[in-house]
Coordinates of C-alpha atoms in Angstrom, one line a residue:
X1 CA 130.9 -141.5 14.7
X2 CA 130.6 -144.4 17.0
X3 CA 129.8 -144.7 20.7
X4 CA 129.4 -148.0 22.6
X5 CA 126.7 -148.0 25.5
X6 CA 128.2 -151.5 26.4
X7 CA 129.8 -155.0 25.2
X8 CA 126.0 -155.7 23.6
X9 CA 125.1 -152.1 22.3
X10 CA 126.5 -149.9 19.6
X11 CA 125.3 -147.0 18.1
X12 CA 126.9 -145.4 14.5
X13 CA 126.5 -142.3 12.5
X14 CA 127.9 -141.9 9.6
X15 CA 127.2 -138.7 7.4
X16 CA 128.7 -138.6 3.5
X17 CA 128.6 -136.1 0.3
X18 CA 129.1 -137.6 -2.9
X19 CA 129.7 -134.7 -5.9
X20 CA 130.1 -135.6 -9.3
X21 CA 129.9 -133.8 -12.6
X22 CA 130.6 -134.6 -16.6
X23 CA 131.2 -132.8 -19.3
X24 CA 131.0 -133.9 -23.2
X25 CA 131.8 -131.1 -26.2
X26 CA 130.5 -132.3 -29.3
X27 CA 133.3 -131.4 -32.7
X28 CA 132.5 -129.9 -35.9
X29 CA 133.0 -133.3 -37.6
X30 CA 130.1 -134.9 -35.5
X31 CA 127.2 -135.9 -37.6
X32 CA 124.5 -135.7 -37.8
X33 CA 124.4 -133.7 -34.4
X34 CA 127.0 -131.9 -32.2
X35 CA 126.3 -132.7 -28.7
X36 CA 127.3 -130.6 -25.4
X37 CA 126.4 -131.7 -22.8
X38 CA 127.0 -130.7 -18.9
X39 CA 125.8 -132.1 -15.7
X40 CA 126.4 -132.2 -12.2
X41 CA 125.2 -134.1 -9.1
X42 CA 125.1 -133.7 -5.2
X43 CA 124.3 -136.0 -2.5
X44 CA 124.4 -135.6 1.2
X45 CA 123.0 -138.1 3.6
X46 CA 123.1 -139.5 6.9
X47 CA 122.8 -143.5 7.8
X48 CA 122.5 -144.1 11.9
X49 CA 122.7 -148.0 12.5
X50 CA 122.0 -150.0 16.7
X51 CA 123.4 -153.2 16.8
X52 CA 122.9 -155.4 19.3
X53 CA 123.8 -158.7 20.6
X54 CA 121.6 -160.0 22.8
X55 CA 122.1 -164.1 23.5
X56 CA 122.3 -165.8 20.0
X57 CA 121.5 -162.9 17.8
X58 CA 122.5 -160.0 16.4
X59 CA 120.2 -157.4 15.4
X60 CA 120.9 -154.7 13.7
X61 CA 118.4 -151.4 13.1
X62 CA 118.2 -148.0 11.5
X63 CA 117.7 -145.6 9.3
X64 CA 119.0 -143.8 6.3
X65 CA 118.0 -140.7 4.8
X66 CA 119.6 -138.8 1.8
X67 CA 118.8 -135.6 -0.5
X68 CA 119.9 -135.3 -4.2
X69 CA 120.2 -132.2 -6.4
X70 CA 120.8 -132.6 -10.0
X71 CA 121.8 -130.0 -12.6
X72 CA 122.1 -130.8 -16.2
X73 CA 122.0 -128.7 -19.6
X74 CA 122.6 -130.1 -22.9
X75 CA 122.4 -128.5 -26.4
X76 CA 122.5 -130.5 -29.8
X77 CA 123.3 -129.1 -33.3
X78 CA 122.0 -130.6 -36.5
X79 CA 125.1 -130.6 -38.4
X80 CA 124.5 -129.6 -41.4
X81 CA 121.8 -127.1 -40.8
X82 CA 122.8 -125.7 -37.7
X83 CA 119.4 -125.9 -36.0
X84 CA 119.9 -126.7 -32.6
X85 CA 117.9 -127.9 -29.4
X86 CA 118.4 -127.4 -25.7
X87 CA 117.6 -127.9 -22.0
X88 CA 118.0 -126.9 -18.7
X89 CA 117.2 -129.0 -15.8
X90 CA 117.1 -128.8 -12.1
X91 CA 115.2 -131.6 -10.0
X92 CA 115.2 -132.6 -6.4
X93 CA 114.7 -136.1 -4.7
X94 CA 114.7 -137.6 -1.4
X95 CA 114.7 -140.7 0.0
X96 CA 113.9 -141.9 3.6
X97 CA 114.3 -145.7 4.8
X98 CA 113.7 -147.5 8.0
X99 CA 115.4 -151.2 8.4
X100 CA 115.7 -153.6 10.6
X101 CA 117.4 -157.2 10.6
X102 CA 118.1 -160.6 12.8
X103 CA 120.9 -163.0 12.4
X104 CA 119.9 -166.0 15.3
X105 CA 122.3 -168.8 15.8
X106 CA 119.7 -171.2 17.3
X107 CA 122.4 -174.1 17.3
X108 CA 126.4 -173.7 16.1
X109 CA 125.2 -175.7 13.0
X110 CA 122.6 -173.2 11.6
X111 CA 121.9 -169.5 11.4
X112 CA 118.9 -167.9 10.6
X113 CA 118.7 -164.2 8.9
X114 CA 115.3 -161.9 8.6
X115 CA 115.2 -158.3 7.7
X116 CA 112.6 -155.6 6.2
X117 CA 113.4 -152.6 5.0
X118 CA 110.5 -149.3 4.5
X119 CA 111.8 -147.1 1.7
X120 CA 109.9 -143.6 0.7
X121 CA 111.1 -141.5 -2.4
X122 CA 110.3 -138.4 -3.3
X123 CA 111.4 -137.3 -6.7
X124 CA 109.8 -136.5 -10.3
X125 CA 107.7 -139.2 -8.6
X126 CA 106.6 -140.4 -5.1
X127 CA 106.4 -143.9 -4.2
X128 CA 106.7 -146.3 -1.3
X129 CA 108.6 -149.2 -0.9
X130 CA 108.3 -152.6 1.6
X131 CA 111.2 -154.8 1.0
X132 CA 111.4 -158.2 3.6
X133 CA 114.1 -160.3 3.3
X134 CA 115.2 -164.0 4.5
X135 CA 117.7 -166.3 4.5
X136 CA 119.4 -169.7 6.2
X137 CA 122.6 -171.1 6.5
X138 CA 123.6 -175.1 7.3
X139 CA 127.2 -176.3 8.5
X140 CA 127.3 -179.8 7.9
X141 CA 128.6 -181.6 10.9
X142 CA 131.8 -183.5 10.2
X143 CA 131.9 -182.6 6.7
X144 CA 132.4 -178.5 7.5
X145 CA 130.1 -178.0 4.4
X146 CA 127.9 -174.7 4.4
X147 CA 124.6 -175.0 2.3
X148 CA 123.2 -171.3 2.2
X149 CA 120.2 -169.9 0.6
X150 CA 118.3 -166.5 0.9
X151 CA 115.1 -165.0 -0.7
X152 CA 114.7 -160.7 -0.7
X153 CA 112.9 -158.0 -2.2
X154 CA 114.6 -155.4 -3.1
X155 CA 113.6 -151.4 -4.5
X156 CA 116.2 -149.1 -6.7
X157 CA 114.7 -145.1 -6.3
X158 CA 114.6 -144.0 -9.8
X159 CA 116.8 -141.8 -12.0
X160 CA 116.3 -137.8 -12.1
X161 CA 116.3 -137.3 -15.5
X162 CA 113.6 -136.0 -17.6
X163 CA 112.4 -134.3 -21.2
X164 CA 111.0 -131.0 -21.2
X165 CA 110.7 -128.3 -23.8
X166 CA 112.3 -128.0 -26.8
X167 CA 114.1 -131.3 -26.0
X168 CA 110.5 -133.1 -26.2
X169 CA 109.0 -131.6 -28.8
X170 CA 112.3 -133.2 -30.7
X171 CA 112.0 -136.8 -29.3
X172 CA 108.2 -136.2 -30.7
X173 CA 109.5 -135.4 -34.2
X174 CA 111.7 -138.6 -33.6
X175 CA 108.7 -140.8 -32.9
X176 CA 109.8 -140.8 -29.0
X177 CA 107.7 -139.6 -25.6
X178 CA 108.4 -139.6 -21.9
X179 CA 106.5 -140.1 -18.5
X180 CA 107.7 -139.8 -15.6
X181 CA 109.9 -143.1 -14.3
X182 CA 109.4 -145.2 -11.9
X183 CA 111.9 -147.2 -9.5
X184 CA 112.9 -150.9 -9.9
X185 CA 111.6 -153.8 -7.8
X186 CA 113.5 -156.8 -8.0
X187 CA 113.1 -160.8 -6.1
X188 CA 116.3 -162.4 -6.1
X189 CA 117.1 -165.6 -4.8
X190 CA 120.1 -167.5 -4.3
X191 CA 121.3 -171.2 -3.5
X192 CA 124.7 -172.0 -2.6
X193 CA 127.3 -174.6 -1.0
X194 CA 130.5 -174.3 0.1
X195 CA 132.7 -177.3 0.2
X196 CA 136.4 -177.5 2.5
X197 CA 139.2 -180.0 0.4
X198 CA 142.3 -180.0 2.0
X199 CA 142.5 -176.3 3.4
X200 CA 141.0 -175.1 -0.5
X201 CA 137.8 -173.9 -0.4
X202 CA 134.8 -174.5 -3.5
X203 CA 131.5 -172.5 -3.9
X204 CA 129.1 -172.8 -6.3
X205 CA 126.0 -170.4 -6.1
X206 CA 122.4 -170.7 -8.4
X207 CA 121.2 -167.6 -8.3
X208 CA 117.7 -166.0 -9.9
X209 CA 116.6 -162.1 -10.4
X210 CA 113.0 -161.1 -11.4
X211 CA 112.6 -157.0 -12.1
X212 CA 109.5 -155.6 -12.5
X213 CA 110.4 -151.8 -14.4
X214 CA 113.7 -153.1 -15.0
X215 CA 116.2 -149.7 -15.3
X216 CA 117.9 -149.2 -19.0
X217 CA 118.5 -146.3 -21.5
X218 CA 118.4 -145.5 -25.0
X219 CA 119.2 -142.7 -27.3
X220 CA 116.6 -140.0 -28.5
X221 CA 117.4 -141.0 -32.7
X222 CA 121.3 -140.4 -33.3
X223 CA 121.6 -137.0 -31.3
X224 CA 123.8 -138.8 -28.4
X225 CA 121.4 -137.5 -25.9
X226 CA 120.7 -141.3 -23.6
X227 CA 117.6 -140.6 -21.4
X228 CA 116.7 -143.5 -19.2
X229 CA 113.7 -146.0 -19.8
X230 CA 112.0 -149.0 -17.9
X231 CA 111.0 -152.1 -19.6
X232 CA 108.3 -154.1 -18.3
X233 CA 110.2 -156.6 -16.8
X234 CA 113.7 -158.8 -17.0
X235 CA 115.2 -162.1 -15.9
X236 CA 118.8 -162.9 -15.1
X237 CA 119.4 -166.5 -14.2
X238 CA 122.9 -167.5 -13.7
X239 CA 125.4 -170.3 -12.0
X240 CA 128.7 -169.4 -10.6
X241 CA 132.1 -171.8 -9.2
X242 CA 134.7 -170.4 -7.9
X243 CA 137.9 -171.5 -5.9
X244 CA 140.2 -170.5 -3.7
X245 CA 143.4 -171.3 -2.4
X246 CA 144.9 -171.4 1.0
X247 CA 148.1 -168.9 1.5
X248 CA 150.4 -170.3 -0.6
X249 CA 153.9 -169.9 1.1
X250 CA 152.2 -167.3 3.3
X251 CA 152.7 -164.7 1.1
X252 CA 149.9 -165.6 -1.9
X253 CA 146.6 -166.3 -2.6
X254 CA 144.7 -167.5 -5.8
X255 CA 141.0 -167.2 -6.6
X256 CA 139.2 -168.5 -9.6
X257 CA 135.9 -167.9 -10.3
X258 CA 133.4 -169.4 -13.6
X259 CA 129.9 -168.4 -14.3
X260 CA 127.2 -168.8 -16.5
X261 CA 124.4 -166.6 -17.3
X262 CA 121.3 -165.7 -19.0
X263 CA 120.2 -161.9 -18.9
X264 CA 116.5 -161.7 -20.6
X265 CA 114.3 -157.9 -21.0
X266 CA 110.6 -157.9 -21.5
X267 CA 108.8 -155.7 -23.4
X268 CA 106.6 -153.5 -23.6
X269 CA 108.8 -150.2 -22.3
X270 CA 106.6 -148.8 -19.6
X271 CA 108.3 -145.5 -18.8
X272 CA 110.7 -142.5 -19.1
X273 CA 111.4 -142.2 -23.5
X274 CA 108.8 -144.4 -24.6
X275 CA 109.2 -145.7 -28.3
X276 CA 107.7 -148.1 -30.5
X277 CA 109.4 -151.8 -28.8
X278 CA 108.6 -154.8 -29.6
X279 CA 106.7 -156.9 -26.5
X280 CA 108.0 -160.2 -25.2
X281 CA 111.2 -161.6 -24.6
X282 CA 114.4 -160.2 -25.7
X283 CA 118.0 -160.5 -25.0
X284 CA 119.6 -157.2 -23.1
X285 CA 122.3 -155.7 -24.5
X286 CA 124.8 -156.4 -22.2
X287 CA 123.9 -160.4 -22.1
X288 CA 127.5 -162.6 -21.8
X289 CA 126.7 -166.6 -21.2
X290 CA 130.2 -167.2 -19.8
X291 CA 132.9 -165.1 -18.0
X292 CA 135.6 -166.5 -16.2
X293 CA 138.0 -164.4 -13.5
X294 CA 141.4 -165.3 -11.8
X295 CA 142.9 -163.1 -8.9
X296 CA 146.6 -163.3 -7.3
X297 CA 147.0 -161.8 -4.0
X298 CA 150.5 -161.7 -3.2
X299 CA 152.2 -160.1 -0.3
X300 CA 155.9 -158.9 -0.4
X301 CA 158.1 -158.4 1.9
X302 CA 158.7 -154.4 2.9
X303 CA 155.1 -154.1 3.4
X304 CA 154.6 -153.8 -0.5
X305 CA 151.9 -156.1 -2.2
X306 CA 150.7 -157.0 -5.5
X307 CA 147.5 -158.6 -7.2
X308 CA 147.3 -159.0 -11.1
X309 CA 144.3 -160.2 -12.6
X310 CA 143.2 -161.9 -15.8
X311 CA 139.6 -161.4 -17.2
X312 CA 137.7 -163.6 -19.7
X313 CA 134.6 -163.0 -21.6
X314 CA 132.4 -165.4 -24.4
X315 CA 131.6 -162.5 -26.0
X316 CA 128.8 -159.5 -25.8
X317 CA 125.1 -160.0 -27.7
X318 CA 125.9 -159.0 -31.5
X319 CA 123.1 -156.2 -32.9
X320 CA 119.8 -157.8 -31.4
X321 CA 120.9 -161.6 -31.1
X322 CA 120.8 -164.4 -30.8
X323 CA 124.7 -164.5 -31.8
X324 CA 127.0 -163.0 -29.7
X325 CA 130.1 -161.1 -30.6
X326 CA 134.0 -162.8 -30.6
X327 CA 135.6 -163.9 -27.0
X328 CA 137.9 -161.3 -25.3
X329 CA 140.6 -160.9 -22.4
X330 CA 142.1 -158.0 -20.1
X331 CA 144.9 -158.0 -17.4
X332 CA 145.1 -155.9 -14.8
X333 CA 147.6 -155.0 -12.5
X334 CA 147.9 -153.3 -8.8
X335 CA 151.2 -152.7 -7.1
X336 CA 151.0 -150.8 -3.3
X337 CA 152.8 -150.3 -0.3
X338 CA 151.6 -149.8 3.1
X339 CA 153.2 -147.2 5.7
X340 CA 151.4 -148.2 9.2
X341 CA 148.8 -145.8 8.7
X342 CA 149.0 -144.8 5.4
X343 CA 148.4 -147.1 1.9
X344 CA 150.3 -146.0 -1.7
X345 CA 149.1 -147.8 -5.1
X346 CA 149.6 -147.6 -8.4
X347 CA 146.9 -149.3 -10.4
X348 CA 146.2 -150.4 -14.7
X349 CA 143.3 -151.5 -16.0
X350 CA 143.0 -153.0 -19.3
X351 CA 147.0 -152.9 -19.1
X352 CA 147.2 -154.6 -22.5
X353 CA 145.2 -151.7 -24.0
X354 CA 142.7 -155.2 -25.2
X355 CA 140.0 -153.0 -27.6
X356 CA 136.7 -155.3 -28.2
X357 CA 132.8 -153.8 -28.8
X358 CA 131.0 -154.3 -25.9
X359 CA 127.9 -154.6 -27.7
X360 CA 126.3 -153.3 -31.2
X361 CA 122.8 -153.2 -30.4
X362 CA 120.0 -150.8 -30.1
X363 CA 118.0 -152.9 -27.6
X364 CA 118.5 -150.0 -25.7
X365 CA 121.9 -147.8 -26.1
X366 CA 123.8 -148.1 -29.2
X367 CA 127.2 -149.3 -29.6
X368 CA 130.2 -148.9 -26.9
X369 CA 133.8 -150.1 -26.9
X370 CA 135.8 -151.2 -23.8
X371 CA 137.4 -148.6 -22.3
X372 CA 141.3 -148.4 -23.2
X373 CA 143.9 -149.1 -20.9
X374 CA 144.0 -146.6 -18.0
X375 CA 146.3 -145.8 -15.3
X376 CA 145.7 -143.7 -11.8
X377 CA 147.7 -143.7 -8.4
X378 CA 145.4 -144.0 -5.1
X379 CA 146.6 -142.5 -1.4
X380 CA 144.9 -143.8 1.8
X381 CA 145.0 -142.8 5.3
X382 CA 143.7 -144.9 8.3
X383 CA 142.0 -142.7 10.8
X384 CA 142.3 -143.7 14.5
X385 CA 139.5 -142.9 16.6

């Protein structure tokens, strides 16, 4: 819902639900456990956003608050010996925030952003969250370059998952315990330029993250039950180029993008299924020094449009590192057709069915495969208000 007060003053409401659920079934040839295990989640919230635009900013301010139920059971089976272990769970959280952020335009060469966001959760634990933010932005005169930077806090409300019962007196047996976690608070900070050539357009972007009870998971001994866990802290320092084209023949548009990166956890683990870890610096699980990415946009005539992609990868950590696994590829592929209001596409991911591990380690989660090649249809429908 939006309602306009005048050319300067907008107010928006916009309500949502979110509902999801998953079920696994564990099969008699499953050892050394046979897992089932159903859960379900609801969200329903409400974000109400002002903006304003008073001379030379833009100032935008509100609030958001959102209510989540979870529902989860799971029972394993030691197979052989048909002993089994189960839960129940129901748990509750809420979240309430308060923001507020500038964008001034002092000059048509800079721009300046501030913001500060107040975030209170209520869950399997309570905690408050202050989160400022701040960035700049520089056009070169003449040149048309842009040299952008920004500095932020940022909080992540925790998972609601938890061990209780029978479940716990297991992960004990397994040499595991759990407290209650808490959410993730993350600096990041980012330099970039952007560079015109000849209506082609080149970024490059250094970016930094520091997490403090960085969010990861890990499995309670081979049961296939993953409960979350917080390490003490992690570091991902990366450097991405990209490039893009202008519309080639007016009908397509290619993007490139390169980046290198360096994803770092540190020990000890300070909540949810605390285990024996060692402390200090180690590489996470899902650490990948180089990916690169190409897009084509395409637009055809009849209102139809296309964009296949290509994905490449250096290759996922390899048990606990320092080597990484074998380089890999997917393709991808979207084909759609709009109909004034209304959008049809058909989509395939991974369309070469590529299969590659996406990593083998235990440092936390076990070892996962790349989804095989999947295909789905989407319908869309403009509303006009």
């Amino acid at each position: 819902w939006t309602h306009s007060f005048s050319d300067s003053l907008l107010l928006m409401v916009t309500p949502y639900f979110h509902f999801n659920a998953a079920q696994y079934l564990g099969g008699p040839n499953d050892t050394p456990y046979i897992l089932n295990d159903n859960s379900r989640s609801e969200y329903v919230g409400v974000r109400s956003v002002v903006q304003a635009q008073p001379k030379k900013h833009h100032v935008v301010a509100g609030i958001e608050i959102w209510g989540q139920h979870d529902q989860g059971s799971f029972e394993f089976t030691a197979n052989p010996g048909g002993q089994a272990v189960n839960q129940q769970e129901r748990n509750w959280a809420n979240s309430d925030a308060a923001f507020a952020e500038d964008q001034y335009q002092p000059t048509s060469w800079l721009t300046l952003d501030l913001g500060l966001r107040f975030t209170h959760y209520t869950g399997l634990t309570n905690e408050n969250a202050l989160s400022p933010r701040t960035g700049a932005a520089i056009r070169i005169p003449k040149l048309h370059w842009i040299v952008r930077g920004y500095y932020a806090y940022y909080y992540q409300p925790p998972p609601l998952d938890s061990v209780t019962g029978p479940a716990l007196q297991f992960a004990a047996a397994q040499g595991y315990g759990f407290i209650p976690l808490s959410g993730e608070r993350d600096i990041q900070r980012d330099i970039g330029i952007t560079v015109p050539v000849h209506d082609w357009s080149l970024e490059a972007d250094n970016f930094h993250t520091s997490a403090r009870n960085f969010l990861d998971h890990d499995v309670i001994g081979n049961s296939g039950v993953f409960i979350p866990l917080t390490d003490l802290g992690a570091t991902i320092d990366g450097t991405e180029v990209s490039v893009r084209s202008p519309r080639i023949a007016g009908r397509a548009q290619l993007r490139v993008a390169y980046a290198n990166q360096l994803a770092q956890g540190l020990g000890p683990i300070t909540g949810g299924l605390l285990e024996d870890a060692p402390s200090g610096k180690f590489p996470l699980d899902h650490d990948q020094r180089n990916t690169l990415s190409t897009v084509l946009s395409l637009t055809l005539p009849h209102g139809l449009w296309a964009t296949p992609s290509y994905q490449f990868g250096s290759g996922f950590l390899n048990e606990d590192g320092p080597a990484h696994l074998p380089p890999h590829s997917t393709f991808d592929l979207s084909i759609g057709k709009r109909f004034e209001s209304w959008s049809v596409s058909a989509n395939a991911v991974n369309i070469g069915n590529a299969r590659y591990l996406l990593d083998t380690s235990n440092t936390f989660g076990g070892t996962h495969y790349v989804n095989p090649r999947q295909i789905y249809m989407e319908v869309r429908y403009r509303l006009h208000f």
